[in-house]
Amino acid sequence: MSGLAAARSWDAKAALSIVQEKKSLDGALMPILHALNDAFGYVDATVVPVIADELNLSRAEVHGVLTFYHDFRKAPAGRHVVKVCRAEACQSMAGRDLEEHIKKHLRVELGETTADKRITFEAVYCLGLCACAPSMMVDGKLHGRVTPAKFDKIAGELR
Ligand code: FES
């Protein structure tokens, strides 16, 4: 079973309704992107020109915001999501080594999904588990003092 909230498949008509429903908000771009990400689990690139038209922004502006924030996925996630903490306490406790290990183990870069769509690997900046650094979150569940061996064990249990 996936630990992800069920997301709908991308639906251009439903996406347009979300854009139109929120476009009159102050600083509507962020609420729109969040709403789309929540509804579909990611923000499809095809919505960029739609948002740009509705908000009277350039496509480059919308694209820039979409790609700047880690919160927004650009593609559907895999069945599981592993988020590794890249903030200071975890970095000082071999967090970077753990990150490199995960990349090699899964054969992905940050923000990517394994070829079999099993695991999406993402960064997060502090999980509030600094005392147990390095930390990660797997499908919403926190794990502290994560060693490469501990990661391998947890990842091996994700189907
Ligand atoms: S710095 Fe990693 S959990 Fe806080």
mmCIF file of C-alpha atoms in Angstrom, residues 30-128:
data_model
loop_
_atom_site.group_PDB
_atom_site.id
_atom_site.type_symbol
_atom_site.label_atom_id
_atom_site.label_comp_id
_atom_site.label_asym_id
_atom_site.label_seq_id
_atom_site.Cartn_x
_atom_site.Cartn_y
_atom_site.Cartn_z
ATOM 1 C CA MET A 30 1.135 30.410 -4.686
ATOM 2 C CA PRO A 31 -2.380 29.401 -3.530
ATOM 3 C CA ILE A 32 -3.119 28.169 -7.054
ATOM 4 C CA LEU A 33 0.050 26.076 -7.243
ATOM 5 C CA HIS A 34 -0.583 24.640 -3.768
ATOM 6 C CA ALA A 35 -4.181 23.793 -4.642
ATOM 7 C CA LEU A 36 -3.132 22.065 -7.866
ATOM 8 C CA ASN A 37 -0.361 20.172 -6.099
ATOM 9 C CA ASP A 38 -2.796 19.062 -3.380
ATOM 10 C CA ALA A 39 -5.463 18.015 -5.873
ATOM 11 C CA PHE A 40 -3.285 16.072 -8.301
ATOM 12 C CA GLY A 41 -0.114 15.323 -6.335
ATOM 13 C CA TYR A 42 1.888 17.428 -8.800
ATOM 14 C CA VAL A 43 1.623 20.446 -11.078
ATOM 15 C CA ASP A 44 1.612 19.508 -14.735
ATOM 16 C CA ALA A 45 3.657 21.787 -17.013
ATOM 17 C CA THR A 46 0.662 22.200 -19.343
ATOM 18 C CA VAL A 47 -1.037 24.418 -16.750
ATOM 19 C CA VAL A 48 1.738 27.038 -16.828
ATOM 20 C CA PRO A 49 0.358 28.969 -19.849
ATOM 21 C CA VAL A 50 -3.166 28.687 -18.414
ATOM 22 C CA ILE A 51 -2.089 30.255 -15.110
ATOM 23 C CA ALA A 52 -0.038 32.884 -16.941
ATOM 24 C CA ASP A 53 -3.082 33.904 -19.018
ATOM 25 C CA GLU A 54 -5.465 33.960 -16.073
ATOM 26 C CA LEU A 55 -3.126 35.964 -13.820
ATOM 27 C CA ASN A 56 -1.694 38.159 -16.555
ATOM 28 C CA LEU A 57 1.843 36.967 -15.845
ATOM 29 C CA SER A 58 4.501 35.738 -18.230
ATOM 30 C CA ARG A 59 4.969 31.995 -18.621
ATOM 31 C CA ALA A 60 8.550 32.479 -17.427
ATOM 32 C CA GLU A 61 7.322 34.018 -14.161
ATOM 33 C CA VAL A 62 4.958 31.138 -13.469
ATOM 34 C CA HIS A 63 7.536 28.553 -14.480
ATOM 35 C CA GLY A 64 10.144 30.277 -12.276
ATOM 36 C CA VAL A 65 7.971 30.053 -9.163
ATOM 37 C CA LEU A 66 6.918 26.499 -9.922
ATOM 38 C CA THR A 67 10.489 25.286 -10.238
ATOM 39 C CA PHE A 68 11.910 27.365 -7.358
ATOM 40 C CA TYR A 69 9.879 25.735 -4.594
ATOM 41 C CA HIS A 70 10.599 22.155 -3.576
ATOM 42 C CA ASP A 71 7.027 21.825 -2.346
ATOM 43 C CA PHE A 72 5.693 21.531 -5.869
ATOM 44 C CA ARG A 73 6.146 18.269 -7.724
ATOM 45 C CA LYS A 74 6.591 18.518 -11.467
ATOM 46 C CA ALA A 75 5.583 14.927 -12.148
ATOM 47 C CA PRO A 76 3.424 12.323 -10.407
ATOM 48 C CA ALA A 77 5.131 10.734 -7.400
ATOM 49 C CA GLY A 78 6.026 7.076 -7.149
ATOM 50 C CA ARG A 79 4.174 4.707 -4.830
ATOM 51 C CA HIS A 80 6.334 5.851 -1.904
ATOM 52 C CA VAL A 81 8.037 9.145 -1.075
ATOM 53 C CA VAL A 82 11.355 9.331 0.765
ATOM 54 C CA LYS A 83 12.329 12.788 1.983
ATOM 55 C CA VAL A 84 15.826 13.299 3.307
ATOM 56 C CA CYS A 85 16.578 16.242 5.580
ATOM 57 C CA ARG A 86 19.128 18.690 4.201
ATOM 58 C CA ALA A 87 19.058 21.211 7.058
ATOM 59 C CA GLU A 88 21.994 22.014 9.308
ATOM 60 C CA ALA A 89 21.734 19.529 12.176
ATOM 61 C CA CYS A 90 21.347 16.630 9.782
ATOM 62 C CA GLN A 91 24.100 17.910 7.515
ATOM 63 C CA SER A 92 26.464 17.992 10.502
ATOM 64 C CA MET A 93 25.644 14.353 11.273
ATOM 65 C CA ALA A 94 26.571 12.864 7.894
ATOM 66 C CA GLY A 95 23.297 13.805 6.257
ATOM 67 C CA ARG A 96 25.065 14.504 2.984
ATOM 68 C CA ASP A 97 26.655 11.049 3.001
ATOM 69 C CA LEU A 98 23.238 9.533 3.610
ATOM 70 C CA GLU A 99 21.812 11.540 0.721
ATOM 71 C CA GLU A 100 24.567 10.336 -1.601
ATOM 72 C CA HIS A 101 23.981 6.760 -0.477
ATOM 73 C CA ILE A 102 20.256 7.038 -1.196
ATOM 74 C CA LYS A 103 20.905 8.489 -4.651
ATOM 75 C CA LYS A 104 23.202 5.586 -5.495
ATOM 76 C CA HIS A 105 20.919 2.984 -3.979
ATOM 77 C CA LEU A 106 17.839 4.234 -5.851
ATOM 78 C CA ARG A 107 19.725 5.454 -8.942
ATOM 79 C CA VAL A 108 17.939 8.807 -8.860
ATOM 80 C CA GLU A 109 18.726 12.426 -8.174
ATOM 81 C CA LEU A 110 16.714 14.540 -5.751
ATOM 82 C CA GLY A 111 13.242 15.197 -7.125
ATOM 83 C CA GLU A 112 13.261 12.073 -9.274
ATOM 84 C CA THR A 113 11.329 8.810 -9.152
ATOM 85 C CA THR A 114 12.841 5.363 -9.607
ATOM 86 C CA ALA A 115 12.365 3.789 -13.033
ATOM 87 C CA ASP A 116 9.895 1.257 -11.589
ATOM 88 C CA LYS A 117 7.836 4.147 -10.094
ATOM 89 C CA ARG A 118 8.362 2.653 -6.645
ATOM 90 C CA ILE A 119 10.066 5.526 -4.819
ATOM 91 C CA THR A 120 10.273 9.289 -5.263
ATOM 92 C CA PHE A 121 13.269 10.885 -3.565
ATOM 93 C CA GLU A 122 12.907 14.453 -2.284
ATOM 94 C CA ALA A 123 14.643 16.951 -0.025
ATOM 95 C CA VAL A 124 13.144 18.535 3.041
ATOM 96 C CA TYR A 125 14.557 21.257 5.276
ATOM 97 C CA CYS A 126 14.193 20.148 8.923
ATOM 98 C CA LEU A 127 11.732 17.543 10.072
ATOM 99 C CA GLY A 128 11.858 18.674 13.700
#
